[in-house]
XYZ file of C-alpha atoms in Angstrom:
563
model
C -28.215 -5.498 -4.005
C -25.503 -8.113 -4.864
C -22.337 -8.046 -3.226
C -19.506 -9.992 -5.685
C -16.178 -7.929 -4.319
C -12.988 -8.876 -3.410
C -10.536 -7.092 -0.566
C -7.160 -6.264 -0.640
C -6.588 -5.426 2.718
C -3.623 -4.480 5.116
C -2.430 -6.234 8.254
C -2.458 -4.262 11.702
C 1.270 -4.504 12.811
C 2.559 -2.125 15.528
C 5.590 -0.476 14.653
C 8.169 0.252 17.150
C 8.138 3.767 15.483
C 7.131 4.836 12.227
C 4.531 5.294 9.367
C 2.447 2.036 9.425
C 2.548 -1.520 8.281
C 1.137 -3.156 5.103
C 0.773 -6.774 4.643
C -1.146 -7.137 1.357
C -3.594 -10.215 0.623
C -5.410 -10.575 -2.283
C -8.749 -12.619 -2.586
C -10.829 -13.535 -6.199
C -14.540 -13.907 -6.063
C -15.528 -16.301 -8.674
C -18.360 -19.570 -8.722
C -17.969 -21.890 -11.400
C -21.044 -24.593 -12.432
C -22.126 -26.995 -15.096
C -25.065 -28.288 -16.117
C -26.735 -31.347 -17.708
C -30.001 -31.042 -19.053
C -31.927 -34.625 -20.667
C -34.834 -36.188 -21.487
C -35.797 -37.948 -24.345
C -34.058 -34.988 -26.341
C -30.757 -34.705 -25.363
C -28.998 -31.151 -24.486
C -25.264 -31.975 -24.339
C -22.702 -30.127 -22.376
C -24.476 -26.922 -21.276
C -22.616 -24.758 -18.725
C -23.074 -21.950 -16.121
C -19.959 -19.986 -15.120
C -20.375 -17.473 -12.720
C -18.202 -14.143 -13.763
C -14.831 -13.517 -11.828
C -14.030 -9.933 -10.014
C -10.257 -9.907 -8.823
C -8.557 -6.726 -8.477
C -4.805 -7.434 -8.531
C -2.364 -4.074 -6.816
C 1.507 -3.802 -7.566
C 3.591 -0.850 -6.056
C 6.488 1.025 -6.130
C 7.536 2.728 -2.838
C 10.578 5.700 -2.184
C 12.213 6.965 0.487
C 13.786 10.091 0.790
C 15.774 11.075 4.169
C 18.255 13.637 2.925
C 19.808 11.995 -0.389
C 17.179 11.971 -2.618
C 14.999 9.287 -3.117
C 15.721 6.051 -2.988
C 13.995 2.335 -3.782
C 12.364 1.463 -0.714
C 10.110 -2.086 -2.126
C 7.697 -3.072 -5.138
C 5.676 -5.382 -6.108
C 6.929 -7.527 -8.294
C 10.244 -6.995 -7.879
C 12.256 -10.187 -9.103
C 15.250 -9.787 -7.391
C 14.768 -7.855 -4.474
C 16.427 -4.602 -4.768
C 13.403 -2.552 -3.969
C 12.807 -1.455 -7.268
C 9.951 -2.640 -9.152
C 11.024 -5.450 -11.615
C 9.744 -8.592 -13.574
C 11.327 -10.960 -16.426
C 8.602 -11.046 -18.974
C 9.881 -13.556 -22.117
C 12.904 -13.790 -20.521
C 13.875 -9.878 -20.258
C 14.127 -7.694 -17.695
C 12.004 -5.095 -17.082
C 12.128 -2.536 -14.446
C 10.874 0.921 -13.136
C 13.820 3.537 -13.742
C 12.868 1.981 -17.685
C 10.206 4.331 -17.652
C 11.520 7.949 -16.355
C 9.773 11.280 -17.759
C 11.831 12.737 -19.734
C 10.131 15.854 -19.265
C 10.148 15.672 -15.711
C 13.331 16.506 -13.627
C 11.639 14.820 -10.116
C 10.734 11.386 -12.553
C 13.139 8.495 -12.100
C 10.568 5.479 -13.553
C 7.246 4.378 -13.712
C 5.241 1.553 -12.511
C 5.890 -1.150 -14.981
C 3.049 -0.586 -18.039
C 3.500 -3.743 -18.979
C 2.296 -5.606 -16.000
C -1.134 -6.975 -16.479
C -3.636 -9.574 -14.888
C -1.716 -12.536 -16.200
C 2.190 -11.362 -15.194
C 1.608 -9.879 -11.955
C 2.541 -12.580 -9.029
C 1.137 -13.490 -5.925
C 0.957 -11.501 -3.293
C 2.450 -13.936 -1.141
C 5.608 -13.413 -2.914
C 5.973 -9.828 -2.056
C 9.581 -8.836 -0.467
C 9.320 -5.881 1.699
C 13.149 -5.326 1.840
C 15.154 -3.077 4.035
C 14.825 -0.190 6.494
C 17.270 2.522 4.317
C 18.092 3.992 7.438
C 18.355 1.211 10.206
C 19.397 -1.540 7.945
C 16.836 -3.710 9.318
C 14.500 -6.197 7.199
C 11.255 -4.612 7.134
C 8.234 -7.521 7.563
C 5.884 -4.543 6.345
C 4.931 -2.432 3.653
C 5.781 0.825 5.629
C 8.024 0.465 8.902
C 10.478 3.148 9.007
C 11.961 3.241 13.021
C 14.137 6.573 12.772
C 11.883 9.053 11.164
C 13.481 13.054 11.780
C 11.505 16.465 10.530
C 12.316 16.493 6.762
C 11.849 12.767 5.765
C 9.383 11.931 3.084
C 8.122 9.158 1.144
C 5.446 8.228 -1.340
C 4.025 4.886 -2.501
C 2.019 3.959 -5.770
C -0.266 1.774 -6.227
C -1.412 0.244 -9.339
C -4.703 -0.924 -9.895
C -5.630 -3.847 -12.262
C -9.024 -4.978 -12.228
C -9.618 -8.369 -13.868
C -12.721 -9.748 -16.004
C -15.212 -7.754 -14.674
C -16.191 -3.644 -14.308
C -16.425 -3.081 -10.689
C -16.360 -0.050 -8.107
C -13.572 0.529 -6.473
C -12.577 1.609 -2.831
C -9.952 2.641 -0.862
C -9.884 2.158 2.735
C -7.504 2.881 6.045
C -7.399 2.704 9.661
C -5.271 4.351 12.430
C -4.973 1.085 14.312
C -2.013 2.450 17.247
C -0.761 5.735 18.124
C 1.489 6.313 21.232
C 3.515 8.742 22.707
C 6.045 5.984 23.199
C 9.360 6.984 25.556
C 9.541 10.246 27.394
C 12.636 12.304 26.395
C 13.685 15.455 28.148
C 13.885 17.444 24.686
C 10.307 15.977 24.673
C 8.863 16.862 27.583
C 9.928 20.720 27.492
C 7.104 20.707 24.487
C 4.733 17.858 25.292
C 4.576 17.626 28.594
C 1.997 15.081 28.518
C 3.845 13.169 26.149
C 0.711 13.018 23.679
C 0.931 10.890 20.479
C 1.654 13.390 17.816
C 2.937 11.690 14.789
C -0.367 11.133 12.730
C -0.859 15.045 12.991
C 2.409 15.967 12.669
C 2.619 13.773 9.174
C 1.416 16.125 6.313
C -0.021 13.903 3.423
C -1.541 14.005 -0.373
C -3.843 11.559 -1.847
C -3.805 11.782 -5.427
C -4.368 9.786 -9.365
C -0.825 9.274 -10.359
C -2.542 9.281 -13.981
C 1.463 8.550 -15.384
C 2.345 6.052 -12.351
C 5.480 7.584 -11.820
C 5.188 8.446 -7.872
C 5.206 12.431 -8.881
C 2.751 14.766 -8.631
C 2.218 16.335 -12.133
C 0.475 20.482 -11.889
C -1.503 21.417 -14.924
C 1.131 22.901 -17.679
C -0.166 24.748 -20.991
C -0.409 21.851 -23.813
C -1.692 22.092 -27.666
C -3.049 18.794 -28.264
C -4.195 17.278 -31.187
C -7.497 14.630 -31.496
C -6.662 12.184 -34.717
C -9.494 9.575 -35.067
C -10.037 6.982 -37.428
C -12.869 7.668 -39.681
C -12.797 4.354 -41.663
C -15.860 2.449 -41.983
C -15.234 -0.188 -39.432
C -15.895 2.690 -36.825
C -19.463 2.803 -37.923
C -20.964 0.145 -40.143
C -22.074 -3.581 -38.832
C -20.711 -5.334 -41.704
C -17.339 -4.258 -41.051
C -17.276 -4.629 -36.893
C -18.308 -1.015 -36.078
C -21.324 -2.544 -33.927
C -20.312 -3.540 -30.741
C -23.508 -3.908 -28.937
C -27.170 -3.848 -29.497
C -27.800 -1.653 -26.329
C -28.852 2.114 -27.136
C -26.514 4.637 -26.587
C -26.900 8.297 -25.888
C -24.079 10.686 -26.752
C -25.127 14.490 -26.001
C -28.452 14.970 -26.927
C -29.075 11.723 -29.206
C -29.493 8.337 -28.618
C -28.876 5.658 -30.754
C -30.479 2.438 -31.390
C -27.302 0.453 -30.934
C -23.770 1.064 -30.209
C -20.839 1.611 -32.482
C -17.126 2.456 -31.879
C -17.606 6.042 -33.209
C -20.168 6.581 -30.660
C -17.971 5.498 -28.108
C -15.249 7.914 -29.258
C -17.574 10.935 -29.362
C -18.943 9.946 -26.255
C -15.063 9.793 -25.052
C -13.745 13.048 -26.657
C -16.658 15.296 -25.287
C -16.301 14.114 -22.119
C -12.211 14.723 -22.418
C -13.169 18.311 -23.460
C -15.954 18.871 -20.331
C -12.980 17.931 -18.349
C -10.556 20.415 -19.819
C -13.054 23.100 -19.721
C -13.892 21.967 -15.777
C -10.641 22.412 -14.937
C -9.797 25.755 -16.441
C -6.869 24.121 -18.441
C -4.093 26.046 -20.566
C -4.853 24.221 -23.810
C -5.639 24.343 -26.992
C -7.478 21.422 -29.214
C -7.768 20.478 -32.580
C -9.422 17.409 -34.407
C -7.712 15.581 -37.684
C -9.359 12.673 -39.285
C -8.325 9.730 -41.091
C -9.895 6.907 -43.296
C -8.841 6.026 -47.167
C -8.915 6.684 -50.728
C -11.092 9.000 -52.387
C -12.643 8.751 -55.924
C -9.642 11.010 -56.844
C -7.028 9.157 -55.631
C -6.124 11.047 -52.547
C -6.102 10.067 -49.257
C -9.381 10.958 -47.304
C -7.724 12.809 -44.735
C -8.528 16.748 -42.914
C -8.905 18.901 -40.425
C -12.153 19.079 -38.831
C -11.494 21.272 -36.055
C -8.837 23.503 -36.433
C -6.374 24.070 -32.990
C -8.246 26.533 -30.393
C -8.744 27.444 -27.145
C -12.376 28.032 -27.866
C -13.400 24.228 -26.289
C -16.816 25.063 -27.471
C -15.926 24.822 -30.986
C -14.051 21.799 -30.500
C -17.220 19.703 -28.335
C -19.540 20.922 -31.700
C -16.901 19.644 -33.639
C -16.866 16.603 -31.861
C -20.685 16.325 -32.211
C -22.509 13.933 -34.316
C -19.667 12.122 -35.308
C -21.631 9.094 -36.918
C -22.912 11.746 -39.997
C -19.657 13.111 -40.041
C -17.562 9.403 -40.693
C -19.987 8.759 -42.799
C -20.223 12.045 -45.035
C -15.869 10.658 -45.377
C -16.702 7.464 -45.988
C -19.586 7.209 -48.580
C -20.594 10.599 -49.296
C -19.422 12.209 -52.685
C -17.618 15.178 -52.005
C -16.138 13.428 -48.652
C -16.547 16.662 -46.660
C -17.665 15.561 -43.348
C -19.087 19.464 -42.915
C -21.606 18.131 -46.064
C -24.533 15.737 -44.707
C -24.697 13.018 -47.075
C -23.135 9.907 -46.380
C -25.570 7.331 -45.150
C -24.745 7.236 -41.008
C -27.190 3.907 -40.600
C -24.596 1.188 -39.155
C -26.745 -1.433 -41.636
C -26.365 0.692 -44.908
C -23.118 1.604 -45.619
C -23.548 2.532 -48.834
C -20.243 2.710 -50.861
C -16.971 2.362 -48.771
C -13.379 3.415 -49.230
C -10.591 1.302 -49.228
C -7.510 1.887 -46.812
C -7.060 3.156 -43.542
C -4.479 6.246 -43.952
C -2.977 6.420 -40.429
C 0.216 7.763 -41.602
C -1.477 10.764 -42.829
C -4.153 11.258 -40.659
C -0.506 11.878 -38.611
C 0.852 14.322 -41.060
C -2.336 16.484 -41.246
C -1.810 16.498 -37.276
C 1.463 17.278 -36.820
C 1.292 20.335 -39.661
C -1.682 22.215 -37.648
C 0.877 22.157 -34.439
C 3.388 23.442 -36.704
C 1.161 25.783 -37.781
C 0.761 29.622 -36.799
C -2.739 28.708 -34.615
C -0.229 26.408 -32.103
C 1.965 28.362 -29.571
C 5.214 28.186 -29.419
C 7.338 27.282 -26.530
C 4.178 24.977 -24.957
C 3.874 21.087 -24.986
C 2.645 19.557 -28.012
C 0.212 16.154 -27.767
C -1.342 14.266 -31.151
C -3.878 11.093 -29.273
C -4.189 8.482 -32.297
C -7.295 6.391 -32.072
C -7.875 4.017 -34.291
C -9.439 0.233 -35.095
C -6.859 -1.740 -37.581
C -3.603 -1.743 -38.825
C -2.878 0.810 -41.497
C -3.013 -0.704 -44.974
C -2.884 1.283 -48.398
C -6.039 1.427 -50.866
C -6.375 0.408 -54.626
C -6.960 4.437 -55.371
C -3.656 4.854 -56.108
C -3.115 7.453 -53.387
C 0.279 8.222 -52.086
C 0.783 6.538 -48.653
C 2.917 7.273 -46.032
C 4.321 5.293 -43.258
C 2.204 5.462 -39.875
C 5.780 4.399 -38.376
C 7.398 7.153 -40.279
C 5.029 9.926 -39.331
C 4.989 9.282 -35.847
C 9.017 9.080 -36.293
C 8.825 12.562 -37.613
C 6.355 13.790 -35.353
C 7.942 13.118 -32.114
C 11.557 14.498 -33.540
C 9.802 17.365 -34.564
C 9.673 17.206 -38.501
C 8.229 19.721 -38.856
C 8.691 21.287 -35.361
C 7.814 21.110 -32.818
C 8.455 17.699 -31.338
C 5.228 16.417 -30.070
C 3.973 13.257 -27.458
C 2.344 10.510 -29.967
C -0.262 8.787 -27.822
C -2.038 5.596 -29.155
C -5.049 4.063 -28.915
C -5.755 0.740 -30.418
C -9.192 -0.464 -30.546
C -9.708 -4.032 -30.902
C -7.020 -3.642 -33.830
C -3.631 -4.901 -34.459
C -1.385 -3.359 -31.988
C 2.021 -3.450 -33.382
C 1.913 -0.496 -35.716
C -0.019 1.577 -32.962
C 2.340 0.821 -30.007
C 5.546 1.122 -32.312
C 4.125 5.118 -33.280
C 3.804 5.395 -29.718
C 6.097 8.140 -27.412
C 7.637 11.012 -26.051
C 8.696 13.835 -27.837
C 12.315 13.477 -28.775
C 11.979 9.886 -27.667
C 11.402 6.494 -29.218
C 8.190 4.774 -30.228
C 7.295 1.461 -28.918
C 6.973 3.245 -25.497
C 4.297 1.167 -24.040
C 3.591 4.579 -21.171
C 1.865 6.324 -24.269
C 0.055 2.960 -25.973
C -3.256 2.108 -24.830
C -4.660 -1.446 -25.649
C -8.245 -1.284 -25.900
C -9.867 -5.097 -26.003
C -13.128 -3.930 -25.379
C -14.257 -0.898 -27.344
C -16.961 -0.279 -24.076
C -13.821 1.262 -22.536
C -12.930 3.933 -25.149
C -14.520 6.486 -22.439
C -12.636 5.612 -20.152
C -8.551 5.608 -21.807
C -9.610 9.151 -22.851
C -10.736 9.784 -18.906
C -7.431 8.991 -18.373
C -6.064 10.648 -20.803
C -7.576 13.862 -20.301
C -6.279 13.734 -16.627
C -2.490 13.763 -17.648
C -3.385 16.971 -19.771
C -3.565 18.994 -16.422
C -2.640 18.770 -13.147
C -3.228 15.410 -11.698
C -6.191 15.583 -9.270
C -5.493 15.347 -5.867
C -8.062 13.327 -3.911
C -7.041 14.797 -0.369
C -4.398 16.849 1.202
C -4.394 17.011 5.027
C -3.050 15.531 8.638
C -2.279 11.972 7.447
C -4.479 11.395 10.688
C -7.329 13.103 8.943
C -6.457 11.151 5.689
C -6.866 8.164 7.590
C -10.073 9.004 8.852
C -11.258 9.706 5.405
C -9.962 6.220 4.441
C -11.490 4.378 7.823
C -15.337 6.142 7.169
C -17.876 3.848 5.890
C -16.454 1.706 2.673
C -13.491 4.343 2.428
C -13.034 7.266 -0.443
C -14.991 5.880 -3.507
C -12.490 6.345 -6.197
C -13.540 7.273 -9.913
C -12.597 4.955 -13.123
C -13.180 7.839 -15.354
C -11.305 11.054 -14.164
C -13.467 12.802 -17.078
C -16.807 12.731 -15.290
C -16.546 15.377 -12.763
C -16.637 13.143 -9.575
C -15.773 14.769 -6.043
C -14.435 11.947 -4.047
C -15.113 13.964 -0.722
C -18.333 15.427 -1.087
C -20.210 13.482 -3.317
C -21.790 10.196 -2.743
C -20.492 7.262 -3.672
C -23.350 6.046 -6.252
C -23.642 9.839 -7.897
C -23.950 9.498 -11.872
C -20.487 11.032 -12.469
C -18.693 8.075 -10.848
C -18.054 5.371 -12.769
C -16.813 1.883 -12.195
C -13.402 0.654 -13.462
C -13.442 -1.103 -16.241
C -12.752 -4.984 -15.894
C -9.764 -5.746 -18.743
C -6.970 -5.036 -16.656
C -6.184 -1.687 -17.383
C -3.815 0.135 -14.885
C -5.326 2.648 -12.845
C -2.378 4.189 -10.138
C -3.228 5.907 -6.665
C -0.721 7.593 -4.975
C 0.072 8.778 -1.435
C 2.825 10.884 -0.446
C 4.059 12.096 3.113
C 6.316 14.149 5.171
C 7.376 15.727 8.268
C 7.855 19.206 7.568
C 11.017 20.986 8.852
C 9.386 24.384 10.488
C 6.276 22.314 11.940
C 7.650 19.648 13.946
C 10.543 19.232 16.785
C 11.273 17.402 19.316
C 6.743 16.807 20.366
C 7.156 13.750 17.718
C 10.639 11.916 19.709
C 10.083 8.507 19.937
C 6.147 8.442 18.833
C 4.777 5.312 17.140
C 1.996 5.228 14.606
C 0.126 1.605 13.270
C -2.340 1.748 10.346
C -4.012 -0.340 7.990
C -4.073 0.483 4.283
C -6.688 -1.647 1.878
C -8.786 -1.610 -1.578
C -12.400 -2.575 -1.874
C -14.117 -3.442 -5.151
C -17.681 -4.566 -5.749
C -19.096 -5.999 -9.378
C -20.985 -3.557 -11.256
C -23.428 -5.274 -12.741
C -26.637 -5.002 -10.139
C -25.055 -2.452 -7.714
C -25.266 1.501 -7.896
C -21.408 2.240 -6.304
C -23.157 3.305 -2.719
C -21.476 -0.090 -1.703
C -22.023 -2.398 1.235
C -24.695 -0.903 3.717
């Protein structure tokens, strides 16, 4: 097995009292070679390059100790106020930009737009202040005046680079002591035991938003709006994206094609729902152009329902079902006869009809199927910038229907959340937003370079339709141990496959590596000392422990990780 990983790892520093100390170092794993092949023919300027694997973490950490909470430090964080910042084209951009609006607890968000090419060094991480004491902290974590009552959580984002690789995270209790001896103290611990990592209660958990709150599951209609245009399908057009088979349910395919990928995505985002017992119904709306007729080719194929049966059947076979839109004659995608063969594609629409693809969306959760009074969600995929057809079909603004959609015309105002696939981006990220918000929120845009990861954005997404999934919740003693046994808790890059983090191994089927474009994946952890649990046992106790991330390549490992 071939080990290319890199380690982000924390420094041991003991605290004088406290939660534990981070120092952060980052490390790429990359070869690069050339080569120069001649004889008497001549084969100029060949070259090896070895791929790169470099997982890059940013942060945001809070503080609360009786007022709330409060900035603690980030990464980046420009100029030093504890809050997670960065100048990107000369603007500022920073956390509390990001608050859910839905969310009372929500005051930002990790910054969305930080990728593998903004985020600094590690080297240039400020750890600020002690809120309490005052005093510069040299450390991640290194709070000296902890009382019953305090709390804190810290997020980490995850940004893999170039490569898909598995991903760890790992922890050590590296110092625990009892420290001074105070009467109050002794009159409960008379041995003066160190009691601080079991007095801590903690939660390990995918902060799917990466806004340092723990989200529960809430009843949501959502809404499934896919581009059905031919370049999801057909070669000629860019609908193959690799020549490897690919099997979706109970078919495989020859080669792979972006509608593949989405029904391989969308089933797997509606196994997840059902897994989880969620308070939701779905519906599917389609997009793609002009018909014969002059009218947009645009529908319903799954109507909204709780029944997620219906909607994985719906979701089934989706390569007949573009196709019977895109070249059949009545352009029903319930009648097979379209040509679904990514080399014949037969006669093809022009136009991509995002705007209305919207429209159809937003009327079925205005309709008498959605219920009222629950959270309304449309997901957008699609592969192109919306353009009108020479039909002649009436064509509405994607812009404007998004617009409409999340001010709630026709009501109810609903979350737009985009997907671009290898497209143009502008139009997709400027529909994208909260309900009763703006578009251009880059929270609810997904960029989607490689169409391999279409899987996993819906993975994601299907984990912010419930309750985020907590990893562990225990003794932030016994969450250490977790972290400290073997290569650490094996974390999942697709929430969608049913992974247990615990209790599964680390190279079971249903755990899948993170993909390598950059895409932000956010871990959180979250403590306190409870008020009714703990007194006067934890006076003066210290506590030291490391905190760290793992990653190993994909390509010619399983996930078990190193031996």
């Amino acid at each position: 097995m071939t080990n290319k990983s890199t380690n982000i790892n924390l420094s041991r520093r003991k605290l004088l009292a406290g939660l534990g100390a981070v120092g952060v170092a980052s490390a790429g794993a990359g070869l690069g070679t050339t080569a120069y092949f001649s004889d008497t023919e001549t084969f100029q300027d060949n070259s090896l390059t070895a791929g790169t694997l470099d997982l890059l973490v940013d942060w945001q950490q809070t503080y609360d100790y009786g007022d709330g909470r409060e900035f603690v430090n980030a990464h980046p964080d420009h100029d030093g106020d504890g809050e997670q910042s960065v100048e990107i084209d000369g603007d500022e951009v920073k956390y509390s930009d990001f608050p859910d609006l839905e969310d009372d607890d929500s005051n930002g968000a990790n910054i969305p737009e930080l990728n593998c090419e903004n985020i600094p060094p590690l080297s240039e991480a400020n750890y600020g202040i002690d809120p309490v004491t005052e005093e510069p902290m040299d450390s991640l974590m290194q709070f000296s005046d902890l009382k019953p009552g305090d709390s804190g959580e810290i997020t980490f984002s995850l940004h893999l680079c170039d490569n898909p690789g598995y991903i760890w995270m790992q922890g050590e209790l590296t110092s625990e002591d009892g420290d001074v001896s105070t009467d109050p103290e002794l009159a409960v611990d008379s041995d003066n035991l160190p009691d601080l990592a079991d007095a801590i209660q903690a939660t390990l958990w995918y902060d799917e938003d990466c806004d340092n709150v723990y989200d529960p599951a809430e009843p949501v209609d959502i809404m499934l709006t896919l581009d059905f245009s031919g370049s999801m399908l057909y070669r000629t057009f860019g609908g193959v994206v690799s020549e490897d088979d690919i099997t979706v349910g109970a078919t495989t395919y020859d080669e792979t094609t972006k509608i593949d990928l989405v029904e391989l995505g969308t089933r797997q985002f509606i196994d997840y729902l059902q897994a989880q017992n969620s308070d939701v119904k779905v519906g599917v709306a389609y997009f793609d152009g002009d018909n014969e007729m002059g009218s947009p080719r645009v529908g319903l194929l799954q109507e909204l329902t709780a029944d997620l049966n219906d909607v994985d059947a719906a979701l089934s076979g989706l390569r007949r079902k573009l196709a019977n839109v895109v070249n059949g004659s009545t352009n029903d995608p319930d009648v097979l006869e379209g040509s679904d063969d990514p080399d014949s594609p037969g006669g093809i629409a022009t136009g991509t009809y995002i705007g209305e693809g919207v429209d159809v969306a937003q009327g079925e959760l205005a309709s008498t199927r959605a219920r009222s009074g629950v959270a309304k969600t449309n997901i957008v995929l699609s592969d192109g910038e919306s353009f009108e057809g020479d039909g002649g079909s009436s064509f509405s603004s994607p812009t404007g229907a998004a617009d409409d959609a999340r001010a709630g015309s026709p009501s109810p105002a609903t979350d737009v959340y985009t997907i671009n696939v290898n497209g143009s981006a502008s139009t997709l990220q400027a529909m994208a937003g909260p309900a009763g918000g703006l578009g251009g929120d880059p929270t609810f845009f997904n960029d989607v370079d490689d169409p391999l990861n279409i899987p996993s954005v819906f993975g994601n997404l299907a984990a912010q339709a419930v309750g985020e999934k907590v990893i562990m919740k225990d003794t932030l003693g016994n969450v250490l141990a977790e972290l400290s046994s073997g290569n650490g808790i094996p974390l999942d890059g697709n929430r969608a496959t049913i992974y247990e983090e615990l209790n599964e191994s680390a190279d079971d089927p249903d755990r899948e590596a993170f993909r390598g474009d950059g895409v932000m994946h956010c871990v959180a952890l979250e403590w306190e000392i409870p008020f009714d649990d703990v007194g006067n046992e934890i006076q003066g106790d210290t506590l030291g422990f490391d905190l760290g991330f793992y990653t190993e390549q994909e390509r010619h490992n399983d996930g078990a990780g190193m031996a």
